[in-house]
Coordinates of C-alpha atoms and ligand atoms in Angstrom, one line a residue:
M298 CA 146.3 -56.3 -129.9
T299 CA 144.0 -57.1 -127.1
N300 CA 140.3 -58.1 -127.3
I301 CA 138.4 -55.2 -125.2
G302 CA 134.8 -55.1 -124.2
F303 CA 133.5 -51.6 -123.4
I304 CA 130.3 -50.8 -121.7
G305 CA 129.0 -47.3 -121.2
L306 CA 130.0 -45.2 -124.2
G307 CA 128.8 -41.8 -122.9
N308 CA 130.6 -38.6 -122.3
M309 CA 133.6 -40.2 -120.6
G310 CA 133.4 -43.7 -122.0
G311 CA 132.9 -42.6 -125.7
P312 CA 136.3 -40.8 -126.0
M313 CA 138.1 -43.6 -123.9
A314 CA 136.9 -46.3 -126.1
N315 CA 137.8 -44.1 -129.2
N316 CA 141.6 -43.9 -128.0
L317 CA 141.7 -47.7 -127.5
V318 CA 140.3 -48.3 -131.1
K319 CA 142.9 -45.7 -132.5
A320 CA 145.7 -47.5 -130.7
G321 CA 144.8 -50.7 -132.7
H322 CA 142.9 -52.9 -130.3
K323 CA 139.8 -54.8 -131.0
V324 CA 137.1 -53.0 -129.1
K325 CA 133.4 -54.4 -128.8
G326 CA 131.3 -51.8 -127.2
F327 CA 127.8 -51.6 -125.8
D328 CA 125.6 -48.8 -124.6
L329 CA 121.7 -48.6 -124.1
S330 CA 121.8 -45.4 -126.2
E331 CA 121.5 -46.1 -129.8
E332 CA 123.1 -42.6 -130.5
A333 CA 126.2 -43.5 -128.4
L334 CA 126.7 -46.8 -130.3
I335 CA 126.2 -45.0 -133.8
K336 CA 129.1 -42.5 -132.6
F337 CA 131.1 -45.6 -131.6
K338 CA 130.7 -47.4 -134.9
K339 CA 131.8 -44.3 -136.7
I340 CA 135.1 -44.3 -135.1
G341 CA 135.8 -47.9 -136.0
G342 CA 134.3 -49.6 -133.0
L343 CA 132.5 -52.9 -133.1
A344 CA 129.0 -52.2 -131.9
A345 CA 127.5 -55.1 -130.0
K346 CA 123.8 -55.8 -129.6
T347 CA 124.0 -56.6 -125.8
A348 CA 126.5 -56.1 -123.1
N349 CA 127.2 -59.8 -122.8
E350 CA 128.0 -60.0 -126.5
A351 CA 130.5 -57.3 -126.1
V352 CA 132.4 -59.3 -123.4
S353 CA 132.1 -62.8 -124.8
D354 CA 135.6 -63.0 -126.2
A355 CA 137.1 -60.1 -124.1
E356 CA 140.4 -60.2 -122.3
I357 CA 139.8 -56.9 -120.6
I358 CA 136.5 -55.2 -119.9
I359 CA 136.1 -51.7 -119.0
T360 CA 132.8 -50.2 -117.7
M361 CA 131.9 -46.6 -117.5
L362 CA 128.5 -46.3 -116.0
P363 CA 126.6 -43.7 -114.1
T364 CA 126.2 -45.2 -110.5
G365 CA 126.9 -48.1 -108.1
K366 CA 123.3 -49.3 -108.9
H367 CA 124.0 -49.6 -112.6
V368 CA 127.3 -51.4 -111.9
E369 CA 125.8 -53.9 -109.8
Q370 CA 122.9 -54.5 -112.3
V371 CA 125.3 -54.7 -115.3
Y372 CA 127.9 -57.1 -113.4
C373 CA 126.0 -59.5 -111.2
G374 CA 123.2 -62.1 -111.7
E375 CA 122.7 -65.0 -114.0
N376 CA 122.5 -62.6 -117.1
G377 CA 125.4 -60.3 -115.7
L378 CA 128.8 -59.5 -117.3
I379 CA 130.8 -61.5 -114.8
A380 CA 129.0 -64.8 -116.0
A381 CA 129.3 -63.8 -119.6
A382 CA 132.9 -62.9 -119.8
P383 CA 135.7 -65.5 -120.3
E384 CA 137.3 -67.0 -117.2
N385 CA 140.6 -65.1 -116.2
S386 CA 139.3 -62.0 -118.1
L387 CA 140.1 -58.7 -116.1
F388 CA 137.2 -56.2 -115.3
L389 CA 138.1 -52.4 -114.9
D390 CA 135.3 -50.5 -113.5
S391 CA 136.0 -46.7 -114.1
S392 CA 132.8 -45.4 -113.1
T393 CA 132.6 -43.3 -109.9
I394 CA 130.7 -45.4 -107.3
D395 CA 130.7 -46.2 -103.6
V396 CA 133.4 -48.3 -102.1
D397 CA 131.0 -51.0 -100.7
T398 CA 129.6 -51.8 -104.1
A399 CA 133.0 -51.8 -105.5
R400 CA 134.3 -54.4 -103.2
N401 CA 131.0 -56.5 -103.3
V402 CA 131.1 -56.7 -107.1
A403 CA 134.8 -57.6 -107.1
E404 CA 134.2 -60.4 -104.5
V405 CA 131.5 -61.9 -107.0
A406 CA 134.0 -61.6 -109.8
K407 CA 136.7 -63.4 -107.6
K408 CA 134.4 -66.2 -106.8
S409 CA 134.0 -66.9 -110.5
N410 CA 137.7 -66.8 -111.3
R411 CA 137.5 -63.2 -113.0
M412 CA 139.8 -60.4 -111.7
M413 CA 138.5 -57.0 -111.1
M414 CA 139.8 -53.5 -110.2
D415 CA 138.0 -50.4 -109.3
T416 CA 139.7 -47.7 -111.7
P417 CA 137.9 -44.4 -111.2
V418 CA 139.3 -41.4 -113.1
S419 CA 139.9 -37.8 -112.3
G420 CA 139.8 -35.4 -115.2
G421 CA 136.6 -34.5 -117.1
V422 CA 135.5 -35.1 -120.7
V423 CA 138.3 -33.1 -122.2
A424 CA 140.9 -35.3 -120.4
A425 CA 139.0 -38.5 -121.3
A426 CA 140.7 -38.0 -124.7
G427 CA 143.8 -39.3 -123.4
T428 CA 145.2 -37.5 -120.2
L429 CA 143.1 -38.9 -117.3
T430 CA 144.5 -40.0 -114.0
F431 CA 143.4 -43.5 -113.0
M432 CA 143.2 -44.6 -109.4
C433 CA 143.4 -48.2 -109.3
G434 CA 142.3 -50.6 -106.4
G435 CA 143.2 -54.4 -106.8
S436 CA 145.8 -57.1 -106.8
D437 CA 149.4 -56.4 -108.3
E438 CA 148.8 -59.0 -110.9
A439 CA 145.6 -57.2 -112.1
F440 CA 147.3 -53.7 -112.0
Q441 CA 150.2 -55.0 -114.2
K442 CA 147.7 -56.4 -116.6
A443 CA 145.7 -53.2 -116.7
K444 CA 148.3 -50.7 -116.7
P445 CA 149.5 -51.0 -120.5
I446 CA 145.8 -50.5 -121.5
L447 CA 145.0 -47.8 -119.2
E448 CA 148.1 -45.9 -120.2
I449 CA 146.5 -45.3 -123.6
V450 CA 143.7 -43.5 -122.1
G451 CA 145.3 -41.9 -119.2
A452 CA 148.6 -39.8 -118.4
K453 CA 148.8 -41.0 -114.7
I454 CA 148.0 -44.6 -113.7
I455 CA 148.3 -45.0 -109.9
H456 CA 148.0 -48.3 -107.8
A457 CA 146.1 -47.0 -104.7
G458 CA 146.0 -50.5 -103.0
A459 CA 143.6 -53.3 -102.4
I460 CA 140.2 -53.4 -104.0
G461 CA 138.0 -50.3 -103.2
T462 CA 140.9 -48.1 -102.5
G463 CA 140.6 -46.4 -106.1
Q464 CA 137.1 -45.3 -105.2
A465 CA 138.4 -44.3 -101.7
A466 CA 140.9 -42.1 -103.4
K467 CA 138.4 -40.5 -105.8
I468 CA 136.0 -39.7 -103.0
C469 CA 138.7 -38.2 -100.8
N470 CA 140.2 -36.2 -103.7
N471 CA 136.9 -34.8 -104.9
M472 CA 135.9 -33.9 -101.4
M473 CA 139.0 -31.7 -101.1
L474 CA 138.4 -30.2 -104.6
G475 CA 134.7 -29.3 -103.6
I476 CA 135.9 -27.6 -100.3
Q477 CA 138.9 -25.9 -102.1
M478 CA 136.8 -24.3 -104.7
I479 CA 134.4 -22.8 -102.1
S480 CA 137.3 -21.5 -100.2
V481 CA 138.8 -19.9 -103.4
C482 CA 135.3 -18.3 -104.3
E483 CA 135.0 -16.9 -100.7
A484 CA 138.4 -15.4 -100.9
F485 CA 137.7 -13.6 -104.2
A486 CA 134.4 -12.3 -102.8
M487 CA 136.2 -11.0 -99.6
A488 CA 138.8 -9.3 -102.1
D489 CA 136.0 -7.6 -103.8
A490 CA 134.6 -6.3 -100.7
L491 CA 138.0 -5.1 -99.3
G492 CA 138.9 -3.3 -102.5
L493 CA 141.6 -5.8 -103.5
E494 CA 141.9 -6.2 -107.3
R495 CA 141.1 -9.9 -108.4
Q496 CA 144.3 -10.3 -110.6
K497 CA 146.3 -9.1 -107.6
L498 CA 144.8 -11.7 -105.3
F499 CA 145.5 -14.4 -108.0
D500 CA 149.2 -13.2 -108.5
I501 CA 149.8 -13.0 -104.8
S502 CA 148.1 -16.2 -103.7
S503 CA 149.4 -18.2 -106.6
A504 CA 152.8 -17.6 -105.1
A505 CA 151.8 -17.8 -101.5
S506 CA 150.3 -20.3 -99.1
G507 CA 146.7 -20.1 -100.3
Q508 CA 147.9 -21.7 -103.6
C509 CA 145.7 -24.5 -104.8
W510 CA 144.4 -26.3 -108.0
S511 CA 141.1 -24.3 -107.7
L512 CA 142.9 -21.0 -107.8
T513 CA 145.9 -21.8 -110.1
T514 CA 144.4 -24.1 -112.7
Y515 CA 140.6 -23.5 -112.5
C516 CA 140.2 -20.0 -111.3
P517 CA 136.5 -19.1 -110.5
V518 CA 136.6 -15.6 -111.5
P519 CA 136.9 -14.4 -115.1
G520 CA 140.2 -13.0 -116.2
P521 CA 143.3 -14.5 -114.6
I522 CA 143.1 -17.8 -116.6
P523 CA 141.1 -17.1 -119.9
T524 CA 140.4 -20.8 -120.5
T525 CA 138.4 -21.6 -117.3
P526 CA 134.6 -22.0 -117.3
A527 CA 134.4 -18.6 -115.4
N528 CA 135.2 -17.0 -118.8
N529 CA 132.5 -18.8 -120.6
N530 CA 129.4 -18.2 -118.7
Y531 CA 130.3 -21.0 -116.3
E532 CA 129.6 -23.8 -118.9
P533 CA 130.9 -27.1 -117.5
G534 CA 133.8 -28.3 -117.2
F535 CA 132.6 -30.2 -114.1
A536 CA 129.0 -29.6 -113.4
V537 CA 127.6 -29.0 -110.0
A538 CA 125.5 -32.2 -110.4
M539 CA 128.7 -34.2 -110.8
M540 CA 130.4 -32.6 -107.7
L541 CA 127.2 -33.3 -105.7
K542 CA 127.3 -36.8 -106.7
D543 CA 130.9 -37.3 -105.5
L544 CA 130.0 -35.2 -102.1
H545 CA 127.1 -37.5 -101.5
L546 CA 129.3 -40.5 -101.8
A547 CA 131.7 -38.8 -99.4
A548 CA 129.1 -38.0 -96.9
D549 CA 127.7 -41.4 -97.0
A550 CA 131.0 -43.0 -96.4
A551 CA 131.8 -40.6 -93.5
E552 CA 128.5 -41.2 -91.8
K553 CA 129.0 -44.9 -92.1
L554 CA 132.4 -45.0 -90.8
G555 CA 131.9 -42.1 -88.1
V556 CA 134.5 -39.8 -89.7
N557 CA 134.1 -36.1 -88.9
T558 CA 133.9 -34.2 -92.2
S559 CA 132.1 -31.2 -91.1
I560 CA 133.5 -29.0 -93.9
G561 CA 132.9 -31.7 -96.5
Q562 CA 129.2 -31.8 -95.3
K563 CA 128.9 -28.0 -95.5
A564 CA 130.3 -28.0 -99.0
K565 CA 127.7 -30.6 -100.0
E566 CA 125.0 -28.4 -98.5
L567 CA 126.2 -25.3 -100.5
Y568 CA 126.3 -27.1 -103.8
E569 CA 122.8 -28.5 -102.9
Q570 CA 121.6 -24.9 -102.6
M571 CA 122.9 -24.3 -106.0
D572 CA 121.0 -27.2 -107.4
E573 CA 117.9 -26.0 -105.7
A574 CA 118.6 -22.6 -107.4
G575 CA 118.6 -24.5 -110.8
L576 CA 122.2 -24.4 -111.3
A577 CA 122.9 -28.2 -111.5
G578 CA 124.2 -28.0 -115.1
K579 CA 126.4 -25.1 -114.3
D580 CA 130.3 -25.5 -113.7
F581 CA 131.0 -26.0 -110.0
S582 CA 133.1 -22.9 -110.1
A583 CA 129.8 -20.9 -110.6
Y584 CA 129.6 -21.0 -106.8
F585 CA 131.4 -17.7 -107.0
E586 CA 128.6 -16.1 -109.0
Y587 CA 126.0 -17.8 -106.8
L588 CA 127.8 -16.5 -103.7
K589 CA 127.9 -12.8 -104.9
K590 CA 124.1 -12.9 -105.4
N591 CA 123.0 -14.5 -102.1
Ligands
NAD133 P1 127.1 -40.4 -119.2 O1 125.8 -40.5 -118.6 O2 127.4 -39.6 -120.3 O3 127.5 -41.9 -119.7 C1 127.1 -43.2 -119.0 C2 126.6 -44.1 -120.2 O4 126.1 -45.3 -119.6 C3 125.4 -43.6 -120.8 O5 125.8 -43.4 -122.3 C4 124.2 -44.6 -120.7 O6 123.4 -44.8 -121.7 C5 125.0 -45.8 -120.3 N1 124.5 -46.9 -119.6 C6 123.8 -46.8 -118.5 N2 123.2 -47.9 -118.2 C7 123.7 -48.8 -119.0 C8 123.6 -50.3 -119.2 N3 123.0 -51.0 -118.3 N4 124.3 -50.8 -120.2 C9 125.0 -50.2 -121.1 N5 125.1 -48.8 -120.9 C10 124.5 -48.2 -120.0 O7 128.1 -40.2 -117.9 P2 129.6 -39.8 -118.0 O8 129.7 -38.3 -117.8 O9 130.4 -40.8 -119.1 O10 130.1 -40.5 -116.5 C11 130.4 -41.9 -116.4 C12 130.9 -42.2 -115.0 O11 132.2 -41.5 -114.8 C13 130.1 -41.6 -113.8 O12 130.2 -42.6 -112.7 C14 130.7 -40.4 -113.4 O13 130.6 -40.0 -112.2 C15 132.3 -40.6 -113.8 N6 133.1 -39.3 -114.0 C16 132.5 -38.4 -114.9 C17 133.3 -37.3 -115.2 C18 132.7 -36.1 -116.1 O14 133.3 -35.1 -116.0 N7 131.8 -36.3 -116.9 C19 134.6 -37.2 -114.6 C20 135.1 -38.1 -113.9 C21 134.3 -39.2 -113.5

């Protein structure tokens, strides 16, 4: 049994912490939301009154917070988690944040003799119940310590390299995904216009060189895969707002480093248009419907 501190019990953190409790670990959790804490207590978690109380005797601390600003605030400073956690404890930040913040916070942790890894995830709320992919940045020692715990929550735990590379992998992956989904939507719109049945395009491209996850697992038109958001009025799934957050992280990194990501930039602009049209809460595959109307 490991003593685990868990900060951020929202849509993703809640089910992740739940699995750790079910696996028999002692999980002390904290969230600013009273509602999240009540849910956590119901599943057998130990609700702490403050973030620092949740980590005071923890061997491993997992955070699942909205943005880099939240992560910096919660970890750093005199009253931050780094100062409050025992020496030699290991921090795993699974929030999706920018690489610079991940590296800066890990540096502060290192100076205080605490290990840290960035461990963002791929897979949404459904996967948070146990089938996430974790992309881990940090030392081999930290990875070996983190792996058995992350295996309770994830199906694939991959060591990406040094600190920051977990977030780098997440940003690159989601930029591919955002671009890919738009290309699949455009292809279905073309098929409609050219008189090619949607199911036929699906059958052919699933077995041809246009094959990709956005087509074969998350098809954006109703029909070919009955379980996708396209068959449920584009309820998320993975909301446009979430995709936009990740494309902003990619665009900021590209600008700072001088990388030409013109299609990633264009994808960001297209999802921004959806946001402006009031579709931020819809699944990102709703780009198909938006495209057909505009
Ligand atoms: P969420 O808003 O549901 O949960 C975040 C939680 O953090 C909230 O409950 C909030 O009250 C809590 N919080 C904020 N500041 C806090 C603080 N100072 N102390 C304690 N608790 C605090 O968000 P989510 O969907 O769970 O996403 C969390 C992270 O996971 C984000 O970085 C997101 O980009 C990433 N992510 C989300 C998904 C998804 O599909 N939802 C998928 C992959 C990655």
